[in-house]
Amino acid sequence: MKKFLLSLCVLAVAGVCVFMTSCKDDDELQTRVNSNVETAIAAAQDDANYDYQYVLNGQTYTSLEALQNAISELPADTQNEVYVVATNKTTGEVKQGTTSSFTAPQPGQSTTVKIEVPGTTTTTAEVTLNTTLESQHSGGAAK
């Protein structure tokens, strides 16, 4: 009888182990585009005279932080367009930089995008983009 109960306990523990192993979520990998867009464009701006807006794929952003966050969410190997709009704080004159087209790089790759920043003088910011894979594993928790 003792052997029977011991065997039953061993089978129950083995069953629970198999169940727990099979319930583990697989790691979900998400691409993330890292860039220096915030610092590169900020260095090229004439903040004393102009307010700036940034347009990425038709969506307008009013801060460089918001633009950088939007770029970080781009899927790898997708075509994108970005440009900068500057409005003179005194006269209301609007200047638009030329549109820069770029492909978000594949994971492990990088690319450089030249973005024209209008203002009192027009400058070009060199923005470096590189893509990484990040694990989105939830630890088995419901999402």
XYZ file of N, CA and C in Angstrom:
429
model
N 0.814 -1.179 0.000
C 0.000 0.000 0.000
C 0.868 1.258 0.000
N 1.971 1.226 0.805
C 2.855 2.375 0.864
C 3.478 2.640 -0.510
N 3.858 1.563 -1.223
C 4.459 1.718 -2.545
C 3.440 2.335 -3.513
N 2.209 1.931 -3.392
C 1.166 2.468 -4.264
C 0.987 3.972 -4.036
N 0.903 4.403 -2.752
C 0.736 5.820 -2.436
C 1.966 6.620 -2.855
N 3.151 6.069 -2.659
C 4.382 6.741 -3.075
C 4.404 6.905 -4.596
N 4.024 5.872 -5.317
C 3.973 5.947 -6.782
C 2.951 6.982 -7.229
N 1.831 7.012 -6.565
C 0.783 7.980 -6.888
C 1.279 9.416 -6.657
N 1.998 9.658 -5.577
C 2.551 10.987 -5.283
C 3.587 11.388 -6.332
N 4.454 10.456 -6.707
C 5.476 10.737 -7.720
C 4.812 11.094 -9.043
N 3.789 10.359 -9.433
C 3.064 10.661 -10.678
C 2.370 12.022 -10.606
N 1.823 12.346 -9.446
C 1.153 13.641 -9.287
C 2.154 14.784 -9.396
N 3.303 14.654 -8.751
C 4.352 15.690 -8.833
C 4.849 15.811 -10.264
N 5.081 14.703 -10.937
C 5.542 14.738 -12.327
C 4.498 15.403 -13.215
N 3.242 15.114 -13.004
C 2.167 15.742 -13.786
C 2.118 17.245 -13.584
N 2.268 17.688 -12.342
C 2.265 19.122 -12.049
C 3.471 19.788 -12.717
N 4.639 19.147 -12.676
C 5.845 19.708 -13.310
C 5.652 19.847 -14.818
N 5.094 18.832 -15.447
C 4.848 18.890 -16.890
C 3.861 20.006 -17.208
N 2.807 20.121 -16.407
C 1.809 21.172 -16.622
C 2.434 22.557 -16.492
N 3.214 22.782 -15.461
C 3.829 24.095 -15.224
C 4.808 24.449 -16.344
N 5.538 23.480 -16.825
C 6.485 23.729 -17.915
C 5.752 24.078 -19.198
N 4.660 23.413 -19.465
C 3.927 23.672 -20.706
C 3.181 24.998 -20.665
N 2.935 25.565 -19.492
C 2.209 26.829 -19.381
C 3.116 28.045 -19.521
N 4.422 27.850 -19.540
C 5.344 28.983 -19.633
C 5.184 29.671 -20.977
N 5.066 31.012 -20.945
C 4.979 31.781 -22.172
C 6.321 31.767 -22.879
N 6.276 31.761 -24.197
C 7.498 31.939 -24.962
C 7.871 33.412 -24.919
N 9.165 33.677 -25.012
C 9.603 35.060 -25.071
C 9.086 35.689 -26.352
N 8.497 36.862 -26.225
C 8.050 37.605 -27.388
C 9.094 38.690 -27.632
N 9.640 38.716 -28.838
C 10.665 39.700 -29.156
C 10.043 40.852 -29.919
N 10.413 42.062 -29.531
C 9.916 43.260 -30.179
C 11.124 44.081 -30.608
N 11.024 44.675 -31.798
C 12.121 45.525 -32.239
C 11.974 46.900 -31.615
N 13.093 47.529 -31.349
C 13.119 48.892 -30.808
C 14.185 49.651 -31.570
N 13.787 50.798 -32.149
C 14.726 51.629 -32.891
C 15.283 52.665 -31.926
N 16.570 52.566 -31.662
C 17.245 53.521 -30.787
C 17.833 54.626 -31.658
N 17.767 55.872 -31.188
C 18.286 56.973 -31.988
C 18.799 58.103 -31.111
N 19.568 58.976 -31.749
C 20.038 60.183 -31.084
C 19.267 61.399 -31.600
N 18.029 61.173 -32.085
C 17.253 62.232 -32.723
C 17.050 63.427 -31.795
N 16.812 63.176 -30.526
C 16.540 64.272 -29.597
C 17.749 65.202 -29.463
N 18.923 64.647 -29.250
C 20.111 65.482 -29.074
C 20.607 66.068 -30.393
N 20.513 65.301 -31.475
C 21.012 65.778 -32.763
C 20.204 66.964 -33.279
N 18.885 66.881 -33.215
C 18.052 67.986 -33.706
C 18.126 69.174 -32.747
N 18.148 68.924 -31.452
C 18.233 70.022 -30.480
C 19.488 70.866 -30.724
N 20.581 70.220 -31.079
C 21.832 70.943 -31.327
C 21.742 71.811 -32.582
N 20.853 71.472 -33.505
C 20.731 72.215 -34.763
C 19.659 73.301 -34.714
N 18.886 73.382 -33.643
C 17.780 74.340 -33.572
C 18.230 75.724 -33.135
N 17.460 76.736 -33.582
C 17.639 78.118 -33.169
C 16.485 78.439 -32.215
N 16.576 77.942 -30.984
C 15.459 78.044 -30.032
C 15.072 79.475 -29.676
N 15.982 80.412 -29.832
C 15.691 81.789 -29.429
C 14.609 82.420 -30.300
N 14.529 82.042 -31.573
C 13.610 82.708 -32.495
C 12.448 81.848 -32.991
N 12.491 80.540 -32.822
C 11.517 79.660 -33.468
C 10.902 78.648 -32.512
N 9.641 78.313 -32.810
C 8.971 77.160 -32.201
C 9.046 76.043 -33.229
N 9.259 74.800 -32.770
C 9.458 73.690 -33.696
C 8.385 72.620 -33.547
N 8.074 72.010 -34.681
C 7.220 70.823 -34.729
C 7.947 69.803 -35.598
N 7.660 68.530 -35.344
C 8.345 67.439 -36.037
C 7.285 66.517 -36.624
N 7.432 66.184 -37.893
C 6.424 65.364 -38.567
C 7.070 64.036 -38.961
N 6.500 62.942 -38.466
C 6.960 61.596 -38.782
C 5.782 60.836 -39.370
N 5.909 60.437 -40.623
C 4.860 59.675 -41.308
C 3.485 60.354 -41.200
N 3.473 61.679 -41.349
C 2.225 62.432 -41.336
C 1.710 62.806 -39.959
N 2.307 62.289 -38.909
C 1.899 62.586 -37.531
C 2.793 63.699 -36.982
N 2.197 64.758 -36.441
C 2.954 65.896 -35.916
C 3.225 65.728 -34.429
N 4.464 66.015 -34.036
C 4.886 65.953 -32.633
C 5.408 67.326 -32.234
N 5.096 67.752 -31.018
C 5.506 69.080 -30.577
C 6.739 69.065 -29.687
N 7.255 67.890 -29.380
C 8.481 67.809 -28.584
C 9.407 66.764 -29.186
N 10.696 66.979 -28.977
C 11.679 66.008 -29.468
C 11.556 64.676 -28.735
N 11.160 64.713 -27.479
C 10.979 63.475 -26.721
C 9.864 62.626 -27.345
N 8.770 63.279 -27.737
C 7.655 62.559 -28.372
C 8.092 61.984 -29.721
N 8.885 62.739 -30.476
C 9.400 62.242 -31.754
C 10.299 61.041 -31.531
N 11.189 61.126 -30.562
C 12.089 60.013 -30.275
C 11.309 58.772 -29.858
N 10.264 58.934 -29.054
C 9.435 57.794 -28.648
C 8.729 57.167 -29.847
N 8.242 58.013 -30.762
C 7.569 57.493 -31.960
C 8.542 56.728 -32.845
N 9.747 57.232 -32.990
C 10.761 56.542 -33.798
C 11.116 55.203 -33.169
N 11.172 55.150 -31.849
C 11.551 53.895 -31.175
C 10.544 52.780 -31.423
N 9.303 53.131 -31.749
C 8.252 52.140 -31.971
C 8.125 51.696 -33.432
N 8.948 52.248 -34.329
C 8.846 51.889 -35.743
C 9.221 50.427 -35.964
N 8.469 49.709 -36.771
C 8.855 48.338 -37.103
C 10.123 48.346 -37.971
N 10.963 47.356 -37.771
C 12.183 47.239 -38.577
C 11.821 47.060 -40.042
N 12.674 47.576 -40.900
C 12.561 47.417 -42.352
C 11.304 48.076 -42.924
N 10.855 49.182 -42.320
C 9.721 49.924 -42.861
C 10.206 51.266 -43.395
N 9.541 51.752 -44.411
C 9.871 53.045 -45.017
C 9.188 54.156 -44.231
N 9.912 55.237 -43.952
C 9.389 56.328 -43.143
C 9.838 57.672 -43.706
N 9.117 58.724 -43.338
C 9.464 60.085 -43.747
C 9.386 61.002 -42.539
N 10.348 61.932 -42.446
C 10.384 62.877 -41.337
C 10.815 64.245 -41.857
N 10.242 65.300 -41.268
C 10.706 66.658 -41.561
C 10.403 67.555 -40.369
N 11.048 68.735 -40.358
C 10.915 69.679 -39.259
C 10.253 70.953 -39.771
N 9.340 71.508 -38.969
C 8.683 72.778 -39.282
C 9.069 73.782 -38.194
N 9.501 74.973 -38.620
C 9.881 76.022 -37.677
C 8.973 77.224 -37.882
N 8.444 77.774 -36.795
C 7.606 78.974 -36.859
C 8.297 80.088 -36.085
N 8.519 81.221 -36.765
C 9.165 82.363 -36.120
C 8.244 82.902 -35.034
N 8.760 83.033 -33.817
C 7.961 83.459 -32.671
C 7.467 84.898 -32.820
N 8.209 85.733 -33.537
C 7.850 87.144 -33.666
C 6.972 87.412 -34.874
N 7.379 86.916 -36.027
C 6.677 87.255 -37.273
C 5.634 86.228 -37.692
N 5.704 85.026 -37.153
C 4.772 83.975 -37.547
C 5.162 83.266 -38.836
N 6.302 83.661 -39.420
C 6.776 83.022 -40.655
C 7.039 81.531 -40.394
N 6.559 80.680 -41.327
C 6.722 79.232 -41.188
C 7.733 78.748 -42.218
N 8.703 77.980 -41.747
C 9.693 77.367 -42.630
C 9.628 75.858 -42.433
N 9.715 75.134 -43.544
C 9.672 73.675 -43.468
C 10.940 73.101 -44.072
N 11.567 72.182 -43.344
C 12.732 71.486 -43.868
C 12.296 70.485 -44.927
N 13.231 70.055 -45.759
C 12.901 69.057 -46.776
C 12.610 67.726 -46.104
N 11.804 66.919 -46.759
C 11.441 65.607 -46.224
C 12.619 64.652 -46.357
N 12.937 63.979 -45.277
C 13.977 62.952 -45.288
C 13.307 61.586 -45.234
N 13.630 60.735 -46.177
C 13.090 59.372 -46.205
C 14.144 58.417 -45.660
N 13.685 57.428 -44.914
C 14.613 56.426 -44.386
C 13.880 55.120 -44.144
N 14.642 54.047 -44.157
C 14.122 52.729 -43.822
C 14.618 52.378 -42.426
N 13.702 52.024 -41.540
C 14.113 51.596 -40.198
C 14.976 50.352 -40.351
N 16.154 50.350 -39.739
C 17.075 49.230 -39.953
C 16.606 47.916 -39.331
N 17.131 46.835 -39.881
C 16.901 45.500 -39.326
C 17.633 45.399 -37.983
N 17.225 44.483 -37.100
C 17.924 44.312 -35.825
C 19.423 44.073 -36.036
N 20.218 44.779 -35.247
C 21.667 44.671 -35.341
C 22.270 45.588 -36.392
N 21.440 46.275 -37.149
C 21.913 47.174 -38.199
C 21.723 48.621 -37.749
N 22.375 49.549 -38.463
C 22.176 50.969 -38.179
C 22.173 51.745 -39.482
N 21.646 52.945 -39.418
C 21.609 53.832 -40.575
C 21.684 55.263 -40.079
N 22.117 56.169 -40.947
C 22.179 57.582 -40.615
C 21.211 58.339 -41.504
N 20.438 59.230 -40.908
C 19.467 60.037 -41.635
C 19.846 61.503 -41.454
N 19.904 62.240 -42.546
C 20.178 63.675 -42.467
C 18.840 64.402 -42.474
N 18.588 65.177 -41.414
C 17.323 65.893 -41.262
C 17.616 67.391 -41.281
N 16.975 68.085 -42.211
C 17.150 69.524 -42.352
C 16.336 70.234 -41.273
N 16.999 71.133 -40.524
C 16.346 71.873 -39.446
C 16.343 73.360 -39.824
N 15.169 73.891 -40.235
C 15.113 75.302 -40.612
C 15.125 76.205 -39.386
N 15.460 77.450 -39.601
C 15.485 78.452 -38.543
C 16.065 79.717 -39.140
N 16.775 80.516 -38.333
C 17.448 81.698 -38.856
C 18.372 81.262 -39.975
N 19.090 80.181 -39.744
C 19.854 79.508 -40.802
C 19.386 78.060 -40.819
N 19.479 77.425 -41.968
C 19.079 76.025 -42.067
C 20.296 75.152 -41.826
N 20.166 74.236 -40.888
C 21.251 73.310 -40.559
C 20.780 71.883 -40.787
N 21.741 70.977 -40.873
C 21.409 69.573 -41.054
C 21.857 68.790 -39.829
N 20.933 68.041 -39.274
C 21.232 67.167 -38.135
C 21.426 65.754 -38.656
N 22.496 65.104 -38.234
C 22.724 63.703 -38.601
C 22.212 62.821 -37.471
N 21.176 62.064 -37.779
C 20.532 61.203 -36.787
C 20.913 59.759 -37.079
N 21.416 59.075 -36.077
C 21.784 57.666 -36.210
C 20.682 56.809 -35.612
N 20.242 55.807 -36.380
C 19.215 54.879 -35.933
C 19.808 53.483 -35.898
N 19.560 52.747 -34.837
C 19.921 51.327 -34.807
C 18.802 50.568 -34.132
N 18.611 49.341 -34.578
C 17.485 48.539 -34.109
C 17.985 47.373 -33.263
N 17.310 47.159 -32.150
C 17.628 46.031 -31.280
C 16.372 45.193 -31.080
N 16.575 43.954 -30.673
C 15.463 43.083 -30.294
C 15.390 43.076 -28.778
N 14.193 43.271 -28.238
C 14.006 43.251 -26.807
C 12.965 42.210 -26.435
N 13.224 41.482 -25.376
C 12.280 40.479 -24.918
C 11.100 41.161 -24.251
N 9.913 40.683 -24.583
C 8.678 41.208 -23.989
C 8.025 40.128 -23.135
N 8.821 39.217 -22.559
C 8.286 38.102 -21.780
C 7.513 38.619 -20.579
N 6.329 38.134 -20.423
C 5.457 38.605 -19.349
C 5.631 37.804 -18.055
N 6.488 36.784 -18.065
C 6.676 35.980 -16.860
C 5.492 35.079 -16.578
N 4.680 34.828 -17.578
C 3.530 33.955 -17.411
C 2.274 34.700 -16.972
N 2.407 35.999 -16.724
C 1.240 36.770 -16.293
C 0.339 37.072 -17.485
N -0.922 37.238 -17.219
C -1.847 37.597 -18.287
C -1.574 38.999 -18.750
N -1.641 39.200 -20.066
C -1.377 40.544 -20.608
C -2.678 41.276 -20.814
